[in-house]
Amino acid sequence: MKIRLIKAVAFTLLTGVFFSCEDLTKVNINPNGVQPEVVNPNLVMPTVLTEMSKTYVNLGYQDIAGVVQHTQKDAWSSGHNDYDWGGNQSWNDYYAILRNNDLLYSRAVSLNWEFQQGVALVNKAFMFGLITDLWGDAPYTNALKGEVGGTDNILPAYDSQEVIYTGILADLEKANTLLSKQKSEYSNIVDNVDVIYSGDPTKWRKLANSLALRYYMRISAKKPDVAKAGIEKIAKNPANYPVILANSDDATMGFPGTSDGTSWPANAVYDVSGSNYRRIKMANTFVKYLQGVKDPRLGVWAAKVEIPLVLDASLPAKTDKILDGKRYLSPDVVGSSKIDTDPDYVGLPTSFSQLPSAYNLNPTPGQTSFNPHVSFLAPMYKNASGPLLKARLVSAAEVNFILAEAALKGYAVGDAKTFYENGVKASLSTWGVGSNSTAYLANAGVAFDGSVKQVIEQKWIASWTAATEAWFDFRRTGFPELKAGPVAKRQAIPVRFYYMQDELRINSKNTAAALDKLEVTNFSQADGKNSAWSKPWIIQGTGKPY
């Protein structure tokens, strides 16, 4: 009996082990998930596109809007106003988007789905372009290979900016070919997973070539012959290289507004206190410029001051009273304080004080972001969604301004004045004030004067909520002529992000090699090589922006 029992138990254990091993291979397939090797590329696309778009608008609406002085913050402002970034800007989320996009591309290649391949190449170019624009040299050739294993893949070397830009332009050229067919010639396009163009290959092709224009212009000071040839090739061959020249082709993503993660950043719907919205104010630099050229977009983007200040020397001493919606002040009450008595729009000066909430004699400084004497952003920016609340990746305005600048450089692309005026018109129409185009283009400072400075300044205006492009244009051209405020971390505008501490610690050898190629400036100071004021390759030797 004992022998038979032992045999039975042994048989049960052996068969259990055998079948358990077989079952484990099945258990490792998540019944509630999708395996990378069999995933439908259309299931990956919306995640890539939404995260890419959110990343871009968060930069352009938040701290980079502070760098280019579209906005300033009146609380928690050191990063936004003063460029006190602490050296911890991370690219982890950027590479996470690229990993998902790499899956989208590899699966599309396996299935021979050319539309999805083309879209993935455009996304790849956009995200790697953003990384190298922001940081400088970065992992590229060996990036996204961590799962393969090996030190070279887990701790990848940094490619030079020159190599990355060259790779980006090659990918966009390939995307132009992949996206060159009519929609009916592609298989497996699902319109509603494409949150940018609803499955339209022609518009994606225009985006690919428009991005190529962006990056050719980006390298124009470093590789002028390459830039000139590339831009002229695109401009002279619209049938083979169509670009975004009309607002209907703009690469934008709207926000459903159904949750905090699907809503306009800093909205006051899911931030119940509304503090994130209230902290962001119009910047004085931007307000004064727009007022100087009588720009109708100011009224779209900004709210008028709730209570204007009136300084009246005829008032009795110690007068400080509100009458008929205005706050009347005698000179002794104002004293040495700098105030702005504009009756309509007042912006915060750039990095002017350790307590920016106190500006313009705010009666409750340091306690709240309710400043009745400074312009908030327009009320629409409180909303979670809306027709004007979009992530704008590339616009017709930007492309027209690129071509206007190219023409002024002597490239054979067409008429600079026509492109410039079309860029202005496109931006005005985007923001619902297109009917003002004729009058606006006749205004002093707006009427075409044939200067790159004017083109870049109008491009700076048009980059509202897409401020990264204005930053990269500034460091490349020195326009607009922005100055750091008195309490900024350095008395100059920064030109890059810091390499993050994790890279410095974990991937130290490769990060050190990249740091060694940065050019220290007078403003790098105690930061040394890894400074927001150290020049990457793209502006070394150009004399720009300082």
CSV table of N, CA, C and O in Angstrom, one decimal, residues 183-227:
chain,number,residue,atom,x,y,z
A,183,LYS,N,-5.5,58.0,-50.1
A,183,LYS,CA,-6.0,57.3,-49.0
A,183,LYS,C,-6.5,55.9,-49.3
A,183,LYS,O,-6.3,54.9,-48.6
A,184,SER,N,-7.2,55.8,-50.5
A,184,SER,CA,-7.8,54.6,-50.9
A,184,SER,C,-6.8,53.5,-51.2
A,184,SER,O,-7.1,52.3,-51.3
A,185,GLU,N,-5.5,53.9,-51.4
A,185,GLU,CA,-4.5,52.9,-51.7
A,185,GLU,C,-3.8,52.3,-50.5
A,185,GLU,O,-3.1,51.3,-50.6
A,186,TYR,N,-4.2,52.8,-49.3
A,186,TYR,CA,-3.7,52.2,-48.1
A,186,TYR,C,-4.7,51.3,-47.5
A,186,TYR,O,-5.9,51.4,-47.7
A,187,SER,N,-4.2,50.4,-46.7
A,187,SER,CA,-5.1,49.5,-46.0
A,187,SER,C,-5.0,49.7,-44.5
A,187,SER,O,-4.0,50.3,-44.0
A,188,ASN,N,-6.1,49.4,-43.8
A,188,ASN,CA,-6.1,49.5,-42.3
A,188,ASN,C,-5.9,50.8,-41.7
A,188,ASN,O,-5.4,51.0,-40.6
A,189,ILE,N,-6.4,51.9,-42.4
A,189,ILE,CA,-6.4,53.2,-41.7
A,189,ILE,C,-7.7,53.3,-40.9
A,189,ILE,O,-8.8,53.0,-41.4
A,190,VAL,N,-7.6,53.7,-39.7
A,190,VAL,CA,-8.7,53.9,-38.8
A,190,VAL,C,-8.8,55.3,-38.4
A,190,VAL,O,-7.9,55.8,-37.7
A,191,ASP,N,-9.7,56.1,-39.0
A,191,ASP,CA,-9.7,57.5,-38.9
A,191,ASP,C,-9.6,58.0,-37.4
A,191,ASP,O,-8.9,58.9,-37.1
A,192,ASN,N,-10.5,57.4,-36.5
A,192,ASN,CA,-10.6,58.0,-35.2
A,192,ASN,C,-9.5,57.7,-34.3
A,192,ASN,O,-9.5,58.3,-33.1
A,193,VAL,N,-8.5,56.9,-34.6
A,193,VAL,CA,-7.3,56.8,-33.8
A,193,VAL,C,-6.3,57.8,-34.1
A,193,VAL,O,-5.3,58.0,-33.3
A,194,ASP,N,-6.5,58.5,-35.2
A,194,ASP,CA,-5.5,59.6,-35.5
A,194,ASP,C,-6.1,60.9,-35.1
A,194,ASP,O,-7.0,61.5,-35.7
A,195,VAL,N,-5.7,61.4,-33.9
A,195,VAL,CA,-6.3,62.5,-33.2
A,195,VAL,C,-5.8,63.8,-33.8
A,195,VAL,O,-6.2,64.9,-33.4
A,196,ILE,N,-4.9,63.8,-34.8
A,196,ILE,CA,-4.4,65.0,-35.4
A,196,ILE,C,-5.0,65.2,-36.8
A,196,ILE,O,-5.5,66.3,-37.1
A,197,TYR,N,-5.0,64.2,-37.7
A,197,TYR,CA,-5.5,64.4,-39.0
A,197,TYR,C,-6.5,63.4,-39.5
A,197,TYR,O,-6.8,63.3,-40.7
A,198,SER,N,-7.1,62.6,-38.6
A,198,SER,CA,-8.2,61.7,-38.9
A,198,SER,C,-7.8,60.8,-40.1
A,198,SER,O,-8.7,60.6,-40.9
A,199,GLY,N,-6.6,60.3,-40.1
A,199,GLY,CA,-6.3,59.3,-41.1
A,199,GLY,C,-6.0,59.8,-42.5
A,199,GLY,O,-6.2,59.1,-43.5
A,200,ASP,N,-5.7,61.1,-42.6
A,200,ASP,CA,-5.5,61.7,-43.9
A,200,ASP,C,-4.0,61.7,-44.3
A,200,ASP,O,-3.2,62.5,-43.7
A,201,PRO,N,-3.6,60.8,-45.2
A,201,PRO,CA,-2.1,60.7,-45.5
A,201,PRO,C,-1.6,62.0,-46.2
A,201,PRO,O,-0.4,62.3,-46.0
A,202,THR,N,-2.4,62.7,-46.9
A,202,THR,CA,-2.0,63.9,-47.6
A,202,THR,C,-1.6,65.0,-46.6
A,202,THR,O,-0.5,65.7,-46.7
A,203,LYS,N,-2.3,65.1,-45.5
A,203,LYS,CA,-2.0,66.1,-44.5
A,203,LYS,C,-0.8,65.7,-43.7
A,203,LYS,O,0.1,66.5,-43.3
A,204,TRP,N,-0.6,64.4,-43.4
A,204,TRP,CA,0.6,63.9,-42.8
A,204,TRP,C,1.8,64.1,-43.6
A,204,TRP,O,2.9,64.5,-43.1
A,205,ARG,N,1.6,64.0,-44.9
A,205,ARG,CA,2.8,64.3,-45.8
A,205,ARG,C,3.2,65.7,-45.8
A,205,ARG,O,4.3,66.1,-45.7
A,206,LYS,N,2.2,66.6,-45.7
A,206,LYS,CA,2.5,68.0,-45.6
A,206,LYS,C,3.2,68.3,-44.2
A,206,LYS,O,4.1,69.2,-44.2
A,207,LEU,N,2.8,67.6,-43.2
A,207,LEU,CA,3.4,67.8,-41.9
A,207,LEU,C,4.9,67.4,-42.0
A,207,LEU,O,5.8,68.0,-41.4
A,208,ALA,N,5.1,66.2,-42.6
A,208,ALA,CA,6.5,65.7,-42.7
A,208,ALA,C,7.4,66.8,-43.4
A,208,ALA,O,8.5,67.1,-42.9
A,209,ASN,N,7.0,67.3,-44.5
A,209,ASN,CA,7.8,68.3,-45.3
A,209,ASN,C,7.9,69.6,-44.5
A,209,ASN,O,8.9,70.3,-44.7
A,210,SER,N,6.8,70.0,-43.8
A,210,SER,CA,6.9,71.2,-43.0
A,210,SER,C,7.9,71.1,-41.9
A,210,SER,O,8.6,72.1,-41.6
A,211,LEU,N,7.9,69.9,-41.3
A,211,LEU,CA,8.9,69.7,-40.2
A,211,LEU,C,10.3,69.7,-40.8
A,211,LEU,O,11.3,70.2,-40.2
A,212,ALA,N,10.5,69.2,-42.1
A,212,ALA,CA,11.8,69.3,-42.7
A,212,ALA,C,12.2,70.7,-42.9
A,212,ALA,O,13.4,71.1,-42.7
A,213,LEU,N,11.3,71.6,-43.3
A,213,LEU,CA,11.6,73.0,-43.4
A,213,LEU,C,12.0,73.6,-42.1
A,213,LEU,O,13.0,74.4,-42.0
A,214,ARG,N,11.4,73.2,-41.0
A,214,ARG,CA,11.7,73.7,-39.7
A,214,ARG,C,13.2,73.3,-39.3
A,214,ARG,O,14.0,74.1,-38.9
A,215,TYR,N,13.5,72.0,-39.6
A,215,TYR,CA,14.9,71.6,-39.2
A,215,TYR,C,16.0,72.0,-40.2
A,215,TYR,O,17.1,72.2,-39.8
A,216,TYR,N,15.6,72.2,-41.5
A,216,TYR,CA,16.6,72.8,-42.4
A,216,TYR,C,16.9,74.2,-41.9
A,216,TYR,O,18.1,74.7,-41.9
A,217,MET,N,15.9,75.0,-41.5
A,217,MET,CA,16.1,76.3,-41.1
A,217,MET,C,16.9,76.3,-39.7
A,217,MET,O,17.8,77.2,-39.5
A,218,ARG,N,16.6,75.3,-38.9
A,218,ARG,CA,17.3,75.2,-37.6
A,218,ARG,C,18.9,75.1,-37.8
A,218,ARG,O,19.6,75.7,-37.1
A,219,ILE,N,19.3,74.4,-38.9
A,219,ILE,CA,20.7,74.1,-39.1
A,219,ILE,C,21.3,75.1,-40.1
A,219,ILE,O,22.5,75.0,-40.5
A,220,SER,N,20.5,76.2,-40.5
A,220,SER,CA,21.0,77.0,-41.6
A,220,SER,C,22.2,77.8,-41.3
A,220,SER,O,23.0,78.2,-42.2
A,221,ALA,N,22.5,78.1,-40.0
A,221,ALA,CA,23.7,78.8,-39.7
A,221,ALA,C,24.9,77.9,-39.6
A,221,ALA,O,26.1,78.3,-39.9
A,222,LYS,N,24.7,76.6,-39.3
A,222,LYS,CA,25.8,75.6,-39.2
A,222,LYS,C,26.1,74.9,-40.5
A,222,LYS,O,27.2,74.6,-40.8
A,223,LYS,N,25.0,74.6,-41.3
A,223,LYS,CA,25.2,73.9,-42.5
A,223,LYS,C,24.4,74.6,-43.6
A,223,LYS,O,23.4,74.1,-44.1
A,224,PRO,N,24.9,75.8,-44.0
A,224,PRO,CA,24.1,76.7,-44.9
A,224,PRO,C,23.8,76.1,-46.2
A,224,PRO,O,22.7,76.2,-46.8
A,225,ASP,N,24.8,75.3,-46.8
A,225,ASP,CA,24.6,74.7,-48.1
A,225,ASP,C,23.5,73.7,-48.0
A,225,ASP,O,22.7,73.5,-48.9
A,226,VAL,N,23.6,72.8,-47.0
A,226,VAL,CA,22.6,71.8,-46.8
A,226,VAL,C,21.2,72.4,-46.6
A,226,VAL,O,20.2,71.9,-47.2
A,227,ALA,N,21.1,73.4,-45.8
A,227,ALA,CA,19.8,74.1,-45.5
A,227,ALA,C,19.2,74.7,-46.8
A,227,ALA,O,18.0,74.5,-47.1
